[in-house]
Tab-separated table of C-alpha atoms and ligand atoms in Angstrom:
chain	number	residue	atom	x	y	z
A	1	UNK	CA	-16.558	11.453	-1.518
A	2	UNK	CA	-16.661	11.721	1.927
A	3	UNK	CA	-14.681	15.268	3.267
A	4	UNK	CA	-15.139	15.796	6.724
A	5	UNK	CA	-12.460	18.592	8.402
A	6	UNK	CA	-10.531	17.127	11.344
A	7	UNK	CA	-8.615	20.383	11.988
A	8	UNK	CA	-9.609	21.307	15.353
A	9	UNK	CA	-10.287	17.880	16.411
A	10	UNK	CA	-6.180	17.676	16.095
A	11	UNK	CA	-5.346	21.008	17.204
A	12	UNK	CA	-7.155	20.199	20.381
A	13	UNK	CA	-5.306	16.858	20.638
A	14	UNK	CA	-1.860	18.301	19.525
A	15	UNK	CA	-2.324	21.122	22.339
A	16	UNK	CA	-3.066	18.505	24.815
A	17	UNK	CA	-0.446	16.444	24.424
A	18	UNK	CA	1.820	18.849	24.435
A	19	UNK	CA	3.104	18.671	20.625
A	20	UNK	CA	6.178	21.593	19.342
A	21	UNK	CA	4.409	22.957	16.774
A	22	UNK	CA	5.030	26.145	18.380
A	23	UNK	CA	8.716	26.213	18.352
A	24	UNK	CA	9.367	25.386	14.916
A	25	UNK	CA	10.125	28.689	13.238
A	26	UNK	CA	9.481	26.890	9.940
A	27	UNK	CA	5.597	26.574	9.572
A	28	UNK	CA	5.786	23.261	6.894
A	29	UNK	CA	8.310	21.631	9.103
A	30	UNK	CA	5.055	20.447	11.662
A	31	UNK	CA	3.062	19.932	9.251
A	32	UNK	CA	1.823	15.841	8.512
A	33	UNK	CA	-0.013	14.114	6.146
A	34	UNK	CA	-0.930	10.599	4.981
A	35	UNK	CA	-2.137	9.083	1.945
A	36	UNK	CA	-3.236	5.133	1.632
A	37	UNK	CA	-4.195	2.962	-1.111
A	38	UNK	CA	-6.226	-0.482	-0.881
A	39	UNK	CA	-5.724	-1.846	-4.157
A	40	UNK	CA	-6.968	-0.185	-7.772
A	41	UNK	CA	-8.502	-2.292	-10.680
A	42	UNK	CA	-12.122	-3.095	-12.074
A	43	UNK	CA	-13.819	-1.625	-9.186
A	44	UNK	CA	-17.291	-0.630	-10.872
A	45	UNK	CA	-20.056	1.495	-8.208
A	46	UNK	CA	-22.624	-0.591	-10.621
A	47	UNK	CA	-21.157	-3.921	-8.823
A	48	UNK	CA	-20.614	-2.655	-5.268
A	49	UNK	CA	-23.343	-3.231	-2.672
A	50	UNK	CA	-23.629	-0.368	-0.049
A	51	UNK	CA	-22.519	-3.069	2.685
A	52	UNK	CA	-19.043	-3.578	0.998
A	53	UNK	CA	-18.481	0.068	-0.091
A	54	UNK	CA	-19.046	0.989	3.758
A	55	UNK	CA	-17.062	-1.612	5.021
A	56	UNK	CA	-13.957	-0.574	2.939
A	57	UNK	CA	-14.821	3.167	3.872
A	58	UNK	CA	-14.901	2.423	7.131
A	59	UNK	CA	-11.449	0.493	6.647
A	60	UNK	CA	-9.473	3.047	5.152
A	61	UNK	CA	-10.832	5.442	7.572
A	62	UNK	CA	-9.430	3.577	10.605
A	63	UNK	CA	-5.869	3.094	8.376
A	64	UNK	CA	-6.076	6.739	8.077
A	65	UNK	CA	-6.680	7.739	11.539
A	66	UNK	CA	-4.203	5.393	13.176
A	67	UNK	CA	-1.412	7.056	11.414
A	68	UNK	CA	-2.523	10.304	11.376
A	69	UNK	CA	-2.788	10.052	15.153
A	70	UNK	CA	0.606	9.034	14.949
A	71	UNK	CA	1.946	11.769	13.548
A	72	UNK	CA	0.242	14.499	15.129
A	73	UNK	CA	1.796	13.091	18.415
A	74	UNK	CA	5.227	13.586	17.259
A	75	UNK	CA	5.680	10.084	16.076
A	76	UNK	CA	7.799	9.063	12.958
A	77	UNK	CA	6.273	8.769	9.370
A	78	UNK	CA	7.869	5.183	10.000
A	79	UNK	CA	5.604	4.383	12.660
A	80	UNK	CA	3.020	5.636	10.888
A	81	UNK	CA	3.140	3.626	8.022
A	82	UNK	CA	3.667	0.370	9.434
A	83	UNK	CA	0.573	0.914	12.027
A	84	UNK	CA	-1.617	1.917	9.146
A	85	UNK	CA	-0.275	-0.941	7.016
A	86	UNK	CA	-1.264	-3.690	9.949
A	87	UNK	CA	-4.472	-2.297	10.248
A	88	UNK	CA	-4.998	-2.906	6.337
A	89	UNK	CA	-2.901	-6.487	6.680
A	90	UNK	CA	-5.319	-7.657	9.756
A	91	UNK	CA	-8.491	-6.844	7.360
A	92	UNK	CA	-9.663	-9.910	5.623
A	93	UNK	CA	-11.113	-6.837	3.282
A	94	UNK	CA	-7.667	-6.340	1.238
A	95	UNK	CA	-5.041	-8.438	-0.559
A	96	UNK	CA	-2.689	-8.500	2.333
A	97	UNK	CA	-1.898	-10.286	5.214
A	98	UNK	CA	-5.376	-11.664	6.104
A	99	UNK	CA	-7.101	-12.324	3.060
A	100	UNK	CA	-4.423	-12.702	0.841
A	101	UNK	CA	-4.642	-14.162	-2.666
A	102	UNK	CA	-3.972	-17.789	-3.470
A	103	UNK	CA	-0.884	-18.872	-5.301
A	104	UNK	CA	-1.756	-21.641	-8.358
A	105	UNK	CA	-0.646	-24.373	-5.647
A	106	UNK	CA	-3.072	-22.997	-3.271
A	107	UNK	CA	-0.749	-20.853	-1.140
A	108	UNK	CA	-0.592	-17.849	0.524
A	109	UNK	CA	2.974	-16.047	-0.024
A	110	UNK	CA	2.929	-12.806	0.953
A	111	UNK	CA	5.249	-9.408	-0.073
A	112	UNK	CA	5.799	-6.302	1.444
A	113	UNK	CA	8.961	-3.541	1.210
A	114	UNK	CA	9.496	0.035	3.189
A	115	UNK	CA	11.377	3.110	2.986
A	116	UNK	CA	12.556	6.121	4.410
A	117	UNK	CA	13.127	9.118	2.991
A	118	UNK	CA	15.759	10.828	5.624
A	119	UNK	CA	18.544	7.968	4.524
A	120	UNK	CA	16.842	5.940	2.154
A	121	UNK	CA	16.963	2.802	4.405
A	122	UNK	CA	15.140	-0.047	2.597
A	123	UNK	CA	13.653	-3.100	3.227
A	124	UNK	CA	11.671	-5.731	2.055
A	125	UNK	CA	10.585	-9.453	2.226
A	126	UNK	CA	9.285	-11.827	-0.122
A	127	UNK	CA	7.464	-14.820	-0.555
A	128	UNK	CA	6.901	-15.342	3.157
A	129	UNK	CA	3.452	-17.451	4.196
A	130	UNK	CA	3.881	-17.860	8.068
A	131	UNK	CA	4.160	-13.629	9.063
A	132	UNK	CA	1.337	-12.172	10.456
A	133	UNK	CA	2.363	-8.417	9.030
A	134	UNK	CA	4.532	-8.869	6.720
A	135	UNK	CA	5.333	-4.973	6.877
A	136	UNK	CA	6.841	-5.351	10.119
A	137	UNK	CA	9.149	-8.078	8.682
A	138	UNK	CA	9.982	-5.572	6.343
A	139	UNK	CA	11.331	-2.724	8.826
A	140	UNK	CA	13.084	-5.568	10.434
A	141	UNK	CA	15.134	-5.939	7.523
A	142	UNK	CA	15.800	-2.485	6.922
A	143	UNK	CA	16.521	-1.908	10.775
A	144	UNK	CA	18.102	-4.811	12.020
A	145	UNK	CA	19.656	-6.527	8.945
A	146	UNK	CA	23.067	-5.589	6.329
A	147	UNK	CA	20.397	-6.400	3.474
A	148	UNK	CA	17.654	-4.479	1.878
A	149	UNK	CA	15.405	-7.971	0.215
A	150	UNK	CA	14.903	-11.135	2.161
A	151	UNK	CA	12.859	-14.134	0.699
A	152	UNK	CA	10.975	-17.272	1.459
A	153	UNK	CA	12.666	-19.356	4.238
A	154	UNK	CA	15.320	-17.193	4.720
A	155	UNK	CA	13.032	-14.258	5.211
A	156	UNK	CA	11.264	-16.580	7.975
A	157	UNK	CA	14.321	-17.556	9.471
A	158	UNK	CA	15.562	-14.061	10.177
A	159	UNK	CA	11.971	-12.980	11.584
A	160	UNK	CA	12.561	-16.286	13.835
A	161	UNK	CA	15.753	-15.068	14.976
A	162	UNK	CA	14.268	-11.764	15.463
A	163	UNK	CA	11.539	-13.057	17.910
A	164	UNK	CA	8.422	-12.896	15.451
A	165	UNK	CA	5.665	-15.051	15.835
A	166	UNK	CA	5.199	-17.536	13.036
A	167	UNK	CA	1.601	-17.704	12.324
A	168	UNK	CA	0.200	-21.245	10.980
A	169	UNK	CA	-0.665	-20.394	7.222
A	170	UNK	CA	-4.202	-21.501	7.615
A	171	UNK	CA	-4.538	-17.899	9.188
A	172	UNK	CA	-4.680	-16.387	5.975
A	173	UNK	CA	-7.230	-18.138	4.749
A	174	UNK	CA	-10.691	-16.595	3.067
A	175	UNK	CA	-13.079	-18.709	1.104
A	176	UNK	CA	-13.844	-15.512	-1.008
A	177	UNK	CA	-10.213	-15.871	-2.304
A	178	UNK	CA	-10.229	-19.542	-2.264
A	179	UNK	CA	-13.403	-19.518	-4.456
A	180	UNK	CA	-11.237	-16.790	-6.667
A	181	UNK	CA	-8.212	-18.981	-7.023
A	182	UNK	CA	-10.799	-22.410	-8.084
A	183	UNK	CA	-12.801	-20.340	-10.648
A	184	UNK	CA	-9.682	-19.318	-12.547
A	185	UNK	CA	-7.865	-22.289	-12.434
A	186	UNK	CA	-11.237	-23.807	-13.975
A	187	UNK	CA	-11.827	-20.860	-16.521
A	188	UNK	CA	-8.214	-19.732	-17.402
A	189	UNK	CA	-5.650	-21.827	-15.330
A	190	UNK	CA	-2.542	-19.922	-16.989
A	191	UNK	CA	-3.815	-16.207	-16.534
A	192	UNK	CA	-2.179	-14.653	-13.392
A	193	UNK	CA	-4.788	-12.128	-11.812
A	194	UNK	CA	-5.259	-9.047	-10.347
A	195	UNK	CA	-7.382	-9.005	-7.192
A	196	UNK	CA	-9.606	-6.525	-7.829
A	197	UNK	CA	-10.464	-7.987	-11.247
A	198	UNK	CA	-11.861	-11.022	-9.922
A	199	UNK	CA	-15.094	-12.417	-9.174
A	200	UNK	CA	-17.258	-9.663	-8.945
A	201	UNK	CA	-18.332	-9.383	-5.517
A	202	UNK	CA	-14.830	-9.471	-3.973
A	203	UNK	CA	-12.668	-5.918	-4.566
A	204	UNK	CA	-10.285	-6.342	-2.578
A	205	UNK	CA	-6.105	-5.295	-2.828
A	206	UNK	CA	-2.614	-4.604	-2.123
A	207	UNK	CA	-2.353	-1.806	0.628
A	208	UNK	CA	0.257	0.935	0.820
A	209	UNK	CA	0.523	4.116	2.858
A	210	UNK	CA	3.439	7.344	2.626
A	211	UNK	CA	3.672	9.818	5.595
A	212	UNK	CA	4.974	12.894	6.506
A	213	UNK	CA	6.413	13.540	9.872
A	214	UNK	CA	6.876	16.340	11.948
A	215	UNK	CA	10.495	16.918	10.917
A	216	UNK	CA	9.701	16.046	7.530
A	217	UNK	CA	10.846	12.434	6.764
A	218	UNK	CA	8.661	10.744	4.239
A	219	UNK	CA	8.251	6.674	4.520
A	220	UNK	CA	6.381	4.892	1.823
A	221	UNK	CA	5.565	0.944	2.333
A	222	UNK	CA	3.347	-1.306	0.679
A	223	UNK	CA	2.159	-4.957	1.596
A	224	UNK	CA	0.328	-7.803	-0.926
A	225	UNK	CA	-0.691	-11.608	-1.430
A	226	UNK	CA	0.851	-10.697	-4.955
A	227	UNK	CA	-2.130	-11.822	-7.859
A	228	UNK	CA	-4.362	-15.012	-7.830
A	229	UNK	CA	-2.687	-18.076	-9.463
A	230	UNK	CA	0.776	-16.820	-9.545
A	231	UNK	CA	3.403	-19.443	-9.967
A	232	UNK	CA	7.006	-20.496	-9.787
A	233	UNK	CA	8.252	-18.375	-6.993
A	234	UNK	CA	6.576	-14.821	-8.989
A	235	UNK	CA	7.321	-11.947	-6.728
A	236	UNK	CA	5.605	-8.870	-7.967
A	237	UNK	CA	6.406	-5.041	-7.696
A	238	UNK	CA	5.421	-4.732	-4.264
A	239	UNK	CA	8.528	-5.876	-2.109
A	240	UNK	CA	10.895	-4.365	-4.912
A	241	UNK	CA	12.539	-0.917	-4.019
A	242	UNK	CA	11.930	1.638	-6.848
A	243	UNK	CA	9.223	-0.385	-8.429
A	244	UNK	CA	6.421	-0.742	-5.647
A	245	UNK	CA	7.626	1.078	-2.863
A	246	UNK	CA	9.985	4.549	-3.302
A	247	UNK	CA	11.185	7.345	-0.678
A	248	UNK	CA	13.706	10.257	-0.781
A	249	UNK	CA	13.488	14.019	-0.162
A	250	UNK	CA	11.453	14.828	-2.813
A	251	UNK	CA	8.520	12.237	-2.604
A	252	UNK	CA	7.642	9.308	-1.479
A	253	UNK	CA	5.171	6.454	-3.816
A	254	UNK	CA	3.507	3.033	-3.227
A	255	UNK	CA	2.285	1.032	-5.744
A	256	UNK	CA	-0.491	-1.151	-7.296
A	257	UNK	CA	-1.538	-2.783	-10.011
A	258	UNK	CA	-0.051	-5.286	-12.349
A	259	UNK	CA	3.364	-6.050	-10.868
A	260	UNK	CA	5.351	-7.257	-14.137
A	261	UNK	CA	4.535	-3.748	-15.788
A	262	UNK	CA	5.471	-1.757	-12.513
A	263	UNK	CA	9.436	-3.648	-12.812
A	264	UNK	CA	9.806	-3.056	-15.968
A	265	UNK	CA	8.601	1.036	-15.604
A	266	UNK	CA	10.724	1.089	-12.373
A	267	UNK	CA	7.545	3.180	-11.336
A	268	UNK	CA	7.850	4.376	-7.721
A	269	UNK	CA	11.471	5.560	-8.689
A	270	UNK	CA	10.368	6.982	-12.194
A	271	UNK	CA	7.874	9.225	-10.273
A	272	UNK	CA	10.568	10.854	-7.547
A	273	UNK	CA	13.227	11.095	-10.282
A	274	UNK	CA	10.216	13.137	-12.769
A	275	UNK	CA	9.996	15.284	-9.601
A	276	UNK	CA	13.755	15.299	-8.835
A	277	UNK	CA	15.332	16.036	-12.367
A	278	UNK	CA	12.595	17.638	-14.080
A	279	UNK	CA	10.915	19.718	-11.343
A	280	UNK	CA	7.242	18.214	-11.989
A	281	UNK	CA	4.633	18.299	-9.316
A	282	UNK	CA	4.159	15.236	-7.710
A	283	UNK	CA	1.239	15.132	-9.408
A	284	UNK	CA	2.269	15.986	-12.993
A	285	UNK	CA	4.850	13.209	-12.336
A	286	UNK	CA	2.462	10.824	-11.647
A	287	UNK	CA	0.598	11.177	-14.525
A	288	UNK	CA	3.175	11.099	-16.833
A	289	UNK	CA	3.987	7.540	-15.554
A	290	UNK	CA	1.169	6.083	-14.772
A	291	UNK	CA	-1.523	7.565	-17.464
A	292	UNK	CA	1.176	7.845	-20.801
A	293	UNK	CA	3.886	5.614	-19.922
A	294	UNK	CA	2.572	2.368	-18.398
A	295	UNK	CA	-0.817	2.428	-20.254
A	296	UNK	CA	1.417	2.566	-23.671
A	297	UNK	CA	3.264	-0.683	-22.164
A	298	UNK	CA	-0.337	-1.850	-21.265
A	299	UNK	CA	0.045	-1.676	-17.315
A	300	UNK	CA	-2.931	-1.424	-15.248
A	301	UNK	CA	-2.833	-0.258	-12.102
A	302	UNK	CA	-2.593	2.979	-10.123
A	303	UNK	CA	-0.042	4.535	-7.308
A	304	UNK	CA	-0.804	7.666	-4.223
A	305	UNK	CA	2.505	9.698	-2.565
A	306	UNK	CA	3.164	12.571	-1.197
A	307	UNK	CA	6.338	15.187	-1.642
A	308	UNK	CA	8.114	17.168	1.036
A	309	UNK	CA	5.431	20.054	1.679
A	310	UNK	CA	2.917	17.210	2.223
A	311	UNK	CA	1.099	17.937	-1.229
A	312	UNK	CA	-0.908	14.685	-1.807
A	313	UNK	CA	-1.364	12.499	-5.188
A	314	UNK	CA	-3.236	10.125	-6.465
A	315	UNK	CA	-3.015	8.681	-10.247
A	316	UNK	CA	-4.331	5.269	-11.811
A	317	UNK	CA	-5.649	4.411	-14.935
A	318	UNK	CA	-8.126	1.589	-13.942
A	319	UNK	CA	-11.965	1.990	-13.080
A	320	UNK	CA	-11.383	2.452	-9.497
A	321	UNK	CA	-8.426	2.421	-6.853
A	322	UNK	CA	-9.336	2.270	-3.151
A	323	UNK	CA	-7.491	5.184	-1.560
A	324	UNK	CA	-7.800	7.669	1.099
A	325	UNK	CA	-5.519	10.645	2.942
A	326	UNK	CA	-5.060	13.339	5.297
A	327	UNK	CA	-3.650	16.256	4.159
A	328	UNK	CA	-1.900	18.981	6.461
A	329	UNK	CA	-4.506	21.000	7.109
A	330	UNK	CA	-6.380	17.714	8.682
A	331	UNK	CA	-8.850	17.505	5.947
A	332	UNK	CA	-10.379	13.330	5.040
A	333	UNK	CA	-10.774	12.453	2.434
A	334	UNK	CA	-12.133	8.592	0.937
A	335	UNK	CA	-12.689	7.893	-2.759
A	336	UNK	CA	-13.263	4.750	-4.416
A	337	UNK	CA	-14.129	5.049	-7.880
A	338	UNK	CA	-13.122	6.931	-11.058
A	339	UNK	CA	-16.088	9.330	-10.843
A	340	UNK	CA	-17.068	9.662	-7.663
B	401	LIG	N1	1.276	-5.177	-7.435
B	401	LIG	C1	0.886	-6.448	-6.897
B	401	LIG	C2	1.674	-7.540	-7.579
B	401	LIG	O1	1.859	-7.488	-8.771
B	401	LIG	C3	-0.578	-6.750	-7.050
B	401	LIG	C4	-1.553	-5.642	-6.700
B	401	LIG	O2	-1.160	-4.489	-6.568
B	401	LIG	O3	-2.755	-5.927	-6.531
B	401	LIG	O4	2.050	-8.478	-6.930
């Protein structure tokens, strides 16, 4: 684990650029943090060279910074979250964007979803293969749009109307992920996969970050390539509100993991409602969901959040999950594994 104190680094910054801490009577109102995830699944230290661990440390350290910068300027958890999500998405390191999984036909279709906590504005695409960042696609929709979920052609049509740039599909090409999609359509060609429990020199994932702003309004989003071979049109957890993606005053979740179980648990919401109704920590919450309930359905995968006072969490109940945050007293902090 890597824990390095960033504290006065930020106070210095925050001072400098003139941020309001000082007039806000109520001490938790200033306060920011971020959490991220880069995907969780069979991600074993015995199969990770030191080159790839440090590359995807140094990864999630730049995600974490460039929203944490963010806030500490005054910017919007919003903001936040979408800059920390493109610099995941422009990584050829994670299942998103750049470096996105292959569909069974050899595609790249891509998901992503957002939300805000302040009026639980949604929205999400799905499906799409010519968006650079899909999570700005997303926002779009929420922002710009009557809908919450836009997909395929009619997703890319809006982001055309909206002035995006449509990217030629070869742009998310990798051969690591090509080489994924050929061995399991030669070993298994009906067994839909998750990233990170492919061949075993290639750990990569679905990303996801939650803020906390400065007049604490939580966004969640989370952006994928969905799982190797998937078929027929399959659109996973990630672009669906509630499931992969969740946000209200209480907490705010991304997901990961295997997308089918994540529906059916309605996971992201399941975890805000446990703190909503019941009064659980985040954390508590969490657990409940992700440890008891989906691993009795026989879901894999893992989620991170954060509630209103900025409290971070983590849960999954696979080897490893890559995941990192800052919490509000400025503290790092980079795991990868189960043990670490
Ligand atoms: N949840 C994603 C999906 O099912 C995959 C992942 O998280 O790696 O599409």
């Amino acid at each position: 684990m890597i824990k390095q104190t960033l504290t006065a680094l930020f106070l210095i910054a925050g001072l400098a650029s003139g941020i309001n801490a000082m007039d806000n009577s109520d001490n938790t109102k200033s306060k920011t943090a971020i959490v991220i995830h880069g995907g969780a699944g069979t991600i074993l230290k015995s199969k990770m060279t030191p080159e790839i661990e440090q590359a995807y440390i140094e990864a999630l350290t730049h995600a974490l910074k460039t929203g944490h910068q963010i806030l500490q300027e005054g910017g919007s958890s919003t903001e936040a979250v979408k800059a920390t999500i493109v610099t995941m998405e422009d990584s050829p390191l994670f299942n998103a964007g750049k470096g996105a999984v292959f569909t069974h036909e050899g595609k790249n279709e891509l998901d992503a979803s957002i939300m805000v906590s302040s009026d639980r504005s949604a929205g999400a695409v799905a499906g799409v293969s010519h968006i650079k960042n899909p999570i700005l696609l997303a926002d779009k929709v929420r922002t710009d749009s009557k809908h919450v979920l836009m997909a395929r052609e009619g997703a890319e049509e809006f982001a055309k109307e909206q002035g995006f740039e449509m990217v030629d599909p070869k742009y998310f090409f990798t051969q690591n992920r090509w080489d994924q999609l050929q061995k399991i359509l030669k070993e298994s060609p009906d067994k839909m996969q998750l990233s990170e429990d492919e061949a075993k020199n290639s750990k990569f994932g679905t990303v996801g970050a939650v803020a906390l702003d400065m007049n604490g309004v939580i966004t969640a989003g989370t952006s994928t390539g969905g799982m190797t071979n998937k078929r027929y049109g399959r659109i996973g957890d990630s672009p669906i509100i509630g499931a992969g993606t969740y946000a209200n005053q209480y907490c705010g979740i991304s997901a990961t993991g295997h997308g089918e179980y994540f529906i059916r648990a309605a996971v992201a919401y399941d975890i805000c409602a446990l703190v909503e109704y019941k009064g659980e920590s985040i954390q508590e919450a969490a657990d409940i969901v992700i440890q008891e309930k989906l691993k009795a359905m026989g879901g894999d995968g893992g989620v991170i959040g954060l509630d209103k006072d900025g409290n971070i969490m983590m849960s999954f109940n696979t080897p490893g999950m890559y995941r990192g945050s800052i919490d509000v007293d400025g503290n790092i902090s980079i795991e990868i594994y189960q043990e670490q």
